[in-house]
PDB file of C-alpha atoms in Angstrom:
ATOM      1  CA  MET E 183       0.214   0.097  -0.131  1.00 56.00           C
ATOM      2  CA  ARG E 184       2.793   2.097   0.868  1.00 57.00           C
ATOM      3  CA  THR E 185       4.366   1.405  -2.204  1.00 55.00           C
ATOM      4  CA  LEU E 186       1.427   2.558  -4.469  1.00 53.00           C
ATOM      5  CA  LEU E 187       1.181   5.784  -2.342  1.00 49.00           C
ATOM      6  CA  LEU E 188       4.832   6.481  -3.420  1.00 52.00           C
ATOM      7  CA  LEU E 189       4.338   5.208  -6.516  1.00 50.00           C
ATOM      8  CA  THR E 190       1.153   8.019  -6.878  1.00 53.00           C
ATOM      9  CA  PHE E 191       2.973  10.709  -5.343  1.00 53.00           C
ATOM     10  CA  ALA E 192       5.977  10.424  -7.521  1.00 53.00           C
ATOM     11  CA  LEU E 193       3.637  10.452 -10.717  1.00 51.00           C
ATOM     12  CA  LEU E 194       1.593  13.479  -9.208  1.00 49.00           C
ATOM     13  CA  ALA E 195       4.840  15.273  -8.600  1.00 53.00           C
ATOM     14  CA  MET E 196       6.229  14.420 -11.997  1.00 52.00           C
ATOM     15  CA  SER E 197       2.627  16.327 -13.748  1.00 51.00           C
ATOM     16  CA  VAL E 198       2.464  19.153 -11.873  1.00 46.00           C
ATOM     17  CA  ALA E 199       6.200  20.001 -12.477  1.00 46.00           C
ATOM     18  CA  TYR E 200       5.757  19.385 -16.050  1.00 45.00           C
ATOM     19  CA  ALA E 201       2.666  21.394 -16.231  1.00 46.00           C
ATOM     20  CA  GLY E 202       3.081  24.634 -14.541  1.00 45.00           C
ATOM     21  CA  PRO E 203       3.435  27.778 -15.470  1.00 42.00           C
ATOM     22  CA  GLY E 204       4.209  28.618 -19.202  1.00 44.00           C
ATOM     23  CA  ALA E 205       2.487  25.397 -20.386  1.00 45.00           C
ATOM     24  CA  HIS E 206       0.786  25.544 -23.657  1.00 44.00           C
ATOM     25  CA  GLY E 207      -2.320  23.642 -24.821  1.00 50.00           C
ATOM     26  CA  PRO E 208      -2.938  21.430 -27.669  1.00 49.00           C
ATOM     27  CA  ASN E 209      -3.003  25.013 -30.294  1.00 44.00           C
ATOM     28  CA  GLY E 210       0.041  26.355 -28.703  1.00 46.00           C
ATOM     29  CA  GLU E 211      -1.710  28.608 -26.115  1.00 42.00           C
ATOM     30  CA  HIS E 212      -0.557  29.212 -22.190  1.00 41.00           C
ATOM     31  CA  LEU E 213      -2.440  27.292 -20.093  1.00 42.00           C
ATOM     32  CA  ASP E 214      -2.113  29.786 -17.476  1.00 39.00           C
ATOM     33  CA  ALA E 215      -2.962  32.786 -19.800  1.00 38.00           C
ATOM     34  CA  GLN E 216      -6.246  35.166 -19.050  1.00 38.00           C
ATOM     35  CA  ALA E 217      -9.015  33.891 -21.824  1.00 38.00           C
ATOM     36  CA  SER E 218      -8.197  36.109 -25.136  1.00 36.00           C
ATOM     37  CA  MET E 219     -10.980  38.725 -26.432  1.00 39.00           C
ATOM     38  CA  ALA E 220     -13.805  36.818 -27.965  1.00 41.00           C
ATOM     39  CA  GLY E 221     -12.902  36.239 -31.387  1.00 44.00           C
ATOM     40  CA  ALA E 222      -9.279  36.327 -31.365  1.00 49.00           C
ATOM     41  CA  GLY E 223      -8.117  33.098 -32.102  1.00 54.00           C
ATOM     42  CA  PRO E 224      -4.918  31.137 -31.323  1.00 60.00           C
ATOM     43  CA  GLY E 225      -1.578  33.018 -33.081  1.00 79.00           C
ATOM     44  CA  VAL E 226      -3.954  36.199 -33.402  1.00 89.00           C
ATOM     45  CA  PRO E 227      -1.732  39.274 -31.671  1.00 94.00           C
ATOM     46  CA  SER E 228      -2.493  40.595 -28.577  1.00 94.00           C
ATOM     47  CA  ILE E 229      -2.121  43.031 -26.265  1.00 96.00           C
ATOM     48  CA  GLU E 230      -3.359  43.583 -22.532  1.00 96.00           C
ATOM     49  CA  ALA E 231      -2.700  46.840 -20.488  1.00 96.00           C
ATOM     50  CA  PHE E 232      -4.279  48.325 -17.523  1.00 95.00           C
ATOM     51  CA  THR E 233      -3.848  51.256 -14.470  1.00 96.00           C
ATOM     52  CA  GLU E 234      -5.586  51.507 -10.922  1.00 95.00           C
ATOM     53  CA  SER E 235      -8.325  52.697 -13.405  1.00 95.00           C
ATOM     54  CA  PHE E 236      -9.101  51.196 -16.796  1.00 97.00           C
ATOM     55  CA  GLU E 237      -7.718  48.146 -18.071  1.00 96.00           C
ATOM     56  CA  LEU E 238      -7.675  47.551 -22.082  1.00 96.00           C
ATOM     57  CA  VAL E 239      -7.428  44.438 -24.195  1.00 96.00           C
ATOM     58  CA  GLY E 240      -7.253  44.375 -27.740  1.00 96.00           C
ATOM     59  CA  HIS E 241      -6.374  42.472 -30.755  1.00 95.00           C
ATOM     60  CA  LEU E 242      -4.198  42.688 -34.271  1.00 95.00           C
ATOM     61  CA  ALA E 243      -6.446  41.451 -36.823  1.00 93.00           C
ATOM     62  CA  ASN E 244      -8.721  41.716 -40.696  1.00 91.00           C
ATOM     63  CA  GLY E 245      -6.050  45.138 -40.990  1.00 92.00           C
ATOM     64  CA  GLU E 246      -7.349  47.066 -38.193  1.00 95.00           C
ATOM     65  CA  LEU E 247      -6.203  46.782 -33.968  1.00 96.00           C
ATOM     66  CA  SER E 248      -9.635  46.314 -31.700  1.00 96.00           C
ATOM     67  CA  VAL E 249      -9.279  47.709 -28.757  1.00 97.00           C
ATOM     68  CA  MET E 250     -12.173  46.805 -26.005  1.00 97.00           C
ATOM     69  CA  ILE E 251     -11.877  49.210 -22.773  1.00 97.00           C
ATOM     70  CA  ASP E 252     -13.535  48.608 -18.913  1.00 96.00           C
ATOM     71  CA  ARG E 253     -12.666  50.502 -15.902  1.00 96.00           C
ATOM     72  CA  PHE E 254     -10.566  47.925 -13.887  1.00 94.00           C
ATOM     73  CA  GLU E 255     -12.998  48.190 -10.528  1.00 94.00           C
ATOM     74  CA  THR E 256     -16.158  47.441 -11.829  1.00 94.00           C
ATOM     75  CA  ASN E 257     -14.977  45.864 -15.794  1.00 94.00           C
ATOM     76  CA  GLU E 258     -18.035  48.578 -16.877  1.00 96.00           C
ATOM     77  CA  PRO E 259     -17.408  49.415 -20.411  1.00 96.00           C
ATOM     78  CA  VAL E 260     -15.788  52.313 -21.186  1.00 96.00           C
ATOM     79  CA  LEU E 261     -17.790  54.083 -24.134  1.00 96.00           C
ATOM     80  CA  ASN E 262     -17.614  56.741 -26.585  1.00 96.00           C
ATOM     81  CA  ALA E 263     -13.757  58.056 -25.046  1.00 97.00           C
ATOM     82  CA  ILE E 264     -10.682  59.259 -26.910  1.00 97.00           C
ATOM     83  CA  LEU E 265      -8.355  57.174 -27.574  1.00 98.00           C
ATOM     84  CA  GLU E 266      -4.756  57.235 -29.071  1.00 98.00           C
ATOM     85  CA  VAL E 267      -1.918  55.048 -29.168  1.00 98.00           C
ATOM     86  CA  GLN E 268       1.654  55.619 -30.251  1.00 97.00           C
ATOM     87  CA  TYR E 269       4.715  52.904 -31.321  1.00 97.00           C
ATOM     88  CA  ARG E 270       7.545  55.066 -31.443  1.00 95.00           C
ATOM     89  CA  GLN E 271       7.283  57.901 -33.346  1.00 95.00           C
ATOM     90  CA  LEU E 272       3.883  57.116 -35.028  1.00 96.00           C
ATOM     91  CA  LYS E 273       0.455  58.013 -33.659  1.00 97.00           C
ATOM     92  CA  ALA E 274      -2.871  56.819 -34.795  1.00 97.00           C
ATOM     93  CA  LYS E 275      -6.345  58.068 -33.203  1.00 97.00           C
ATOM     94  CA  ALA E 276      -9.154  55.095 -32.658  1.00 97.00           C
ATOM     95  CA  ASN E 277     -12.929  55.280 -34.168  1.00 96.00           C
ATOM     96  CA  PHE E 278     -15.262  53.820 -31.598  1.00 96.00           C
ATOM     97  CA  HIS E 279     -17.605  51.331 -33.200  1.00 94.00           C
ATOM     98  CA  ALA E 280     -20.850  51.524 -31.318  1.00 93.00           C
ATOM     99  CA  ASP E 281     -22.353  48.269 -32.476  1.00 93.00           C
ATOM    100  CA  GLY E 282     -19.404  46.126 -30.951  1.00 91.00           C
ATOM    101  CA  GLY E 283     -18.375  48.930 -28.442  1.00 93.00           C
ATOM    102  CA  ASP E 284     -14.688  48.618 -29.389  1.00 96.00           C
ATOM    103  CA  TYR E 285     -11.630  50.834 -30.648  1.00 97.00           C
ATOM    104  CA  ALA E 286     -10.554  50.328 -34.267  1.00 97.00           C
ATOM    105  CA  ILE E 287      -7.195  51.379 -34.944  1.00 97.00           C
ATOM    106  CA  ASP E 288      -7.118  51.496 -38.854  1.00 96.00           C
ATOM    107  CA  ASP E 289      -4.786  53.880 -39.824  1.00 96.00           C
ATOM    108  CA  PRO E 290      -2.134  51.734 -42.636  1.00 96.00           C
ATOM    109  CA  ALA E 291       1.397  53.036 -42.102  1.00 96.00           C
ATOM    110  CA  PHE E 292       0.688  52.958 -38.066  1.00 97.00           C
ATOM    111  CA  LEU E 293      -0.864  49.140 -38.894  1.00 96.00           C
ATOM    112  CA  ALA E 294       2.379  48.690 -41.305  1.00 95.00           C
ATOM    113  CA  ALA E 295       4.991  49.555 -38.202  1.00 96.00           C
ATOM    114  CA  ILE E 296       3.147  46.996 -35.547  1.00 96.00           C
ATOM    115  CA  SER E 297       2.602  44.289 -37.956  1.00 94.00           C
ATOM    116  CA  GLN E 298       5.967  43.746 -38.185  1.00 94.00           C
ATOM    117  CA  PRO E 299       7.534  40.671 -36.523  1.00 94.00           C
ATOM    118  CA  GLY E 300       8.409  40.891 -33.138  1.00 93.00           C
ATOM    119  CA  THR E 301       7.386  43.043 -29.690  1.00 95.00           C
ATOM    120  CA  HIS E 302       6.075  46.406 -29.964  1.00 96.00           C
ATOM    121  CA  GLY E 303       5.429  48.280 -26.956  1.00 97.00           C
ATOM    122  CA  LEU E 304       2.474  50.314 -27.215  1.00 97.00           C
ATOM    123  CA  LEU E 305       1.418  53.523 -25.269  1.00 97.00           C
ATOM    124  CA  PHE E 306      -2.538  54.361 -25.105  1.00 98.00           C
ATOM    125  CA  THR E 307      -3.956  57.735 -24.193  1.00 97.00           C
ATOM    126  CA  LEU E 308      -7.374  57.364 -23.062  1.00 97.00           C
ATOM    127  CA  ILE E 309      -9.664  60.863 -22.403  1.00 97.00           C
ATOM    128  CA  ASP E 310     -12.951  59.667 -20.574  1.00 96.00           C
ATOM    129  CA  GLY E 311     -15.277  63.200 -19.769  1.00 94.00           C
ATOM    130  CA  ASP E 312     -13.289  64.516 -17.193  1.00 95.00           C
ATOM    131  CA  GLU E 313     -10.433  61.379 -16.469  1.00 95.00           C
ATOM    132  CA  SER E 314      -7.663  60.787 -18.483  1.00 96.00           C
ATOM    133  CA  ASP E 315      -4.909  57.546 -18.513  1.00 97.00           C
ATOM    134  CA  LEU E 316      -1.981  56.239 -20.185  1.00 97.00           C
ATOM    135  CA  LEU E 317      -1.840  52.333 -20.461  1.00 97.00           C
ATOM    136  CA  GLU E 318       1.061  50.891 -21.423  1.00 97.00           C
ATOM    137  CA  GLY E 319       1.501  47.034 -23.030  1.00 96.00           C
ATOM    138  CA  SER E 320       3.264  45.060 -25.638  1.00 96.00           C
ATOM    139  CA  LEU E 321       1.875  43.413 -28.892  1.00 96.00           C
ATOM    140  CA  GLN E 322       3.830  40.208 -30.086  1.00 92.00           C
ATOM    141  CA  VAL E 323       3.513  39.664 -33.718  1.00 92.00           C
ATOM    142  CA  GLY E 324       5.058  36.623 -35.651  1.00 83.00           C
ATOM    143  CA  ALA E 325       7.803  35.459 -35.471  1.00 63.00           C
ATOM    144  CA  ALA E 326       8.337  36.529 -31.953  1.00 43.00           C
ATOM    145  CA  ARG E 327       5.198  33.945 -30.596  1.00 40.00           C
ATOM    146  CA  GLU E 328       6.598  31.483 -32.525  1.00 43.00           C
ATOM    147  CA  ASP E 329       9.787  31.470 -31.176  1.00 44.00           C
ATOM    148  CA  HIS E 330       8.295  31.728 -27.694  1.00 48.00           C
ATOM    149  CA  ALA E 331       5.481  28.726 -28.016  1.00 47.00           C
ATOM    150  CA  HIS E 332       8.389  26.630 -29.320  1.00 49.00           C
ATOM    151  CA  GLU E 333      10.785  27.508 -26.657  1.00 49.00           C
ATOM    152  CA  HIS E 334       8.795  25.119 -23.914  1.00 51.00           C
ATOM    153  CA  ASP E 335       9.296  22.283 -26.571  1.00 54.00           C
ATOM    154  CA  GLN E 336      13.074  22.480 -25.607  1.00 55.00           C
ATOM    155  CA  TRP E 337      12.641  20.729 -22.124  1.00 53.00           C
ATOM    156  CA  ARG E 338       9.673  18.266 -23.064  1.00 58.00           C
ATOM    157  CA  PRO E 339      12.317  15.686 -23.796  1.00 62.00           C
ATOM    158  CA  TRP E 340      13.431  16.088 -20.098  1.00 57.00           C
ATOM    159  CA  GLY E 341      10.416  16.031 -18.531  1.00 61.00           C
ATOM    160  CA  LEU E 342       9.338  12.667 -19.984  1.00 60.00           C
ATOM    161  CA  ALA E 343      12.362  11.129 -19.014  1.00 65.00           C
ATOM    162  CA  ALA E 344      12.172  12.394 -15.739  1.00 64.00           C
ATOM    163  CA  LEU E 345       8.944  11.025 -15.246  1.00 63.00           C
ATOM    164  CA  GLY E 346       9.584   7.801 -16.969  1.00 68.00           C
ATOM    165  CA  ALA E 347      12.829   7.406 -14.418  1.00 67.00           C
ATOM    166  CA  ALA E 348      10.327   8.238 -11.690  1.00 68.00           C
ATOM    167  CA  GLY E 349       8.360   5.311 -13.048  1.00 68.00           C
ATOM    168  CA  LEU E 350      11.276   3.095 -12.806  1.00 69.00           C
ATOM    169  CA  ILE E 351      12.413   4.361  -9.565  1.00 78.00           C
ATOM    170  CA  ALA E 352       9.005   3.685  -8.091  1.00 71.00           C
ATOM    171  CA  ALA E 353       8.704  -0.009  -9.525  1.00 72.00           C
ATOM    172  CA  GLY E 354      12.208  -0.739  -8.362  1.00 74.00           C
ATOM    173  CA  PHE E 355      11.025   0.509  -4.978  1.00 72.00           C
ATOM    174  CA  ALA E 356       7.846  -1.854  -5.218  1.00 72.00           C
ATOM    175  CA  LEU E 357       9.991  -5.154  -6.622  1.00 72.00           C
ATOM    176  CA  ARG E 358      12.315  -4.609  -3.619  1.00 77.00           C
ATOM    177  CA  GLN E 359       9.645  -4.625  -0.936  1.00 75.00           C
ATOM    178  CA  ARG E 360       8.088  -7.484  -2.194  1.00 75.00           C
ATOM    179  CA  GLY E 361      10.849  -9.194  -1.967  1.00 74.00           C
ATOM    180  CA  ARG E 362      11.829  -8.182   1.761  1.00 73.00           C
ATOM    181  CA  ARG E 363       8.286  -9.114   2.465  1.00 72.00           C
ATOM    182  CA  ARG E 364       9.336 -12.721   0.808  1.00 74.00           C
ATOM    183  CA  GLN E 365      11.828 -13.578   2.782  1.00 75.00           C
ATOM    184  CA  ARG E 366      10.426 -12.311   5.637  1.00 72.00           C
ATOM    185  CA  GLY E 367       7.843 -15.091   4.841  1.00 69.00           C
ATOM    186  CA  GLY E 368       9.912 -17.586   4.222  1.00 64.00           C
ATOM    187  CA  ASN E 369      11.912 -17.119   7.446  1.00 62.00           C
ATOM    188  CA  GLN E 370       8.900 -17.585   9.533  1.00 60.00           C
ATOM    189  CA  SER E 371       8.082 -20.976   8.494  1.00 54.00           C
TER     190      SER E 371
END
């Protein structure tokens, strides 16, 4: 019984360590990441940023950078605000879409710059009535996402080897215990 418990504990410890933070699901998505925006599937470049007052989530797809904004504490959507985004020396104003409640940046020069593979630091300026805020975030596009998705794969063989070793050790321990019990049983007759 004790051997079975040790084997179970060893296998559980290995599986928890192997699928810890940064682990990926079957489509390469982070298993510890928050759910992405509706409509943004795996592989779509996305950005998240927040301050004490506001939070935003956006994704780059279909020829625009689409951004949803809400109040940090209440999750109440921020509608009809003024939103501007800056990447290096480029600035673009967002158009508010009342039908979807999102803000869209569709400036061709801006989109061309942030669509290049790599990590792009974006600074959002939000003005909502008397309130204003700056929100910073990073957008990862193309090759940077693919490289990141594969950096955890280098550990896969080691994780499987460690899991196999733990199983062999537990099995050896169980056989050893069984042999000791047989020896004790044979000496008592």
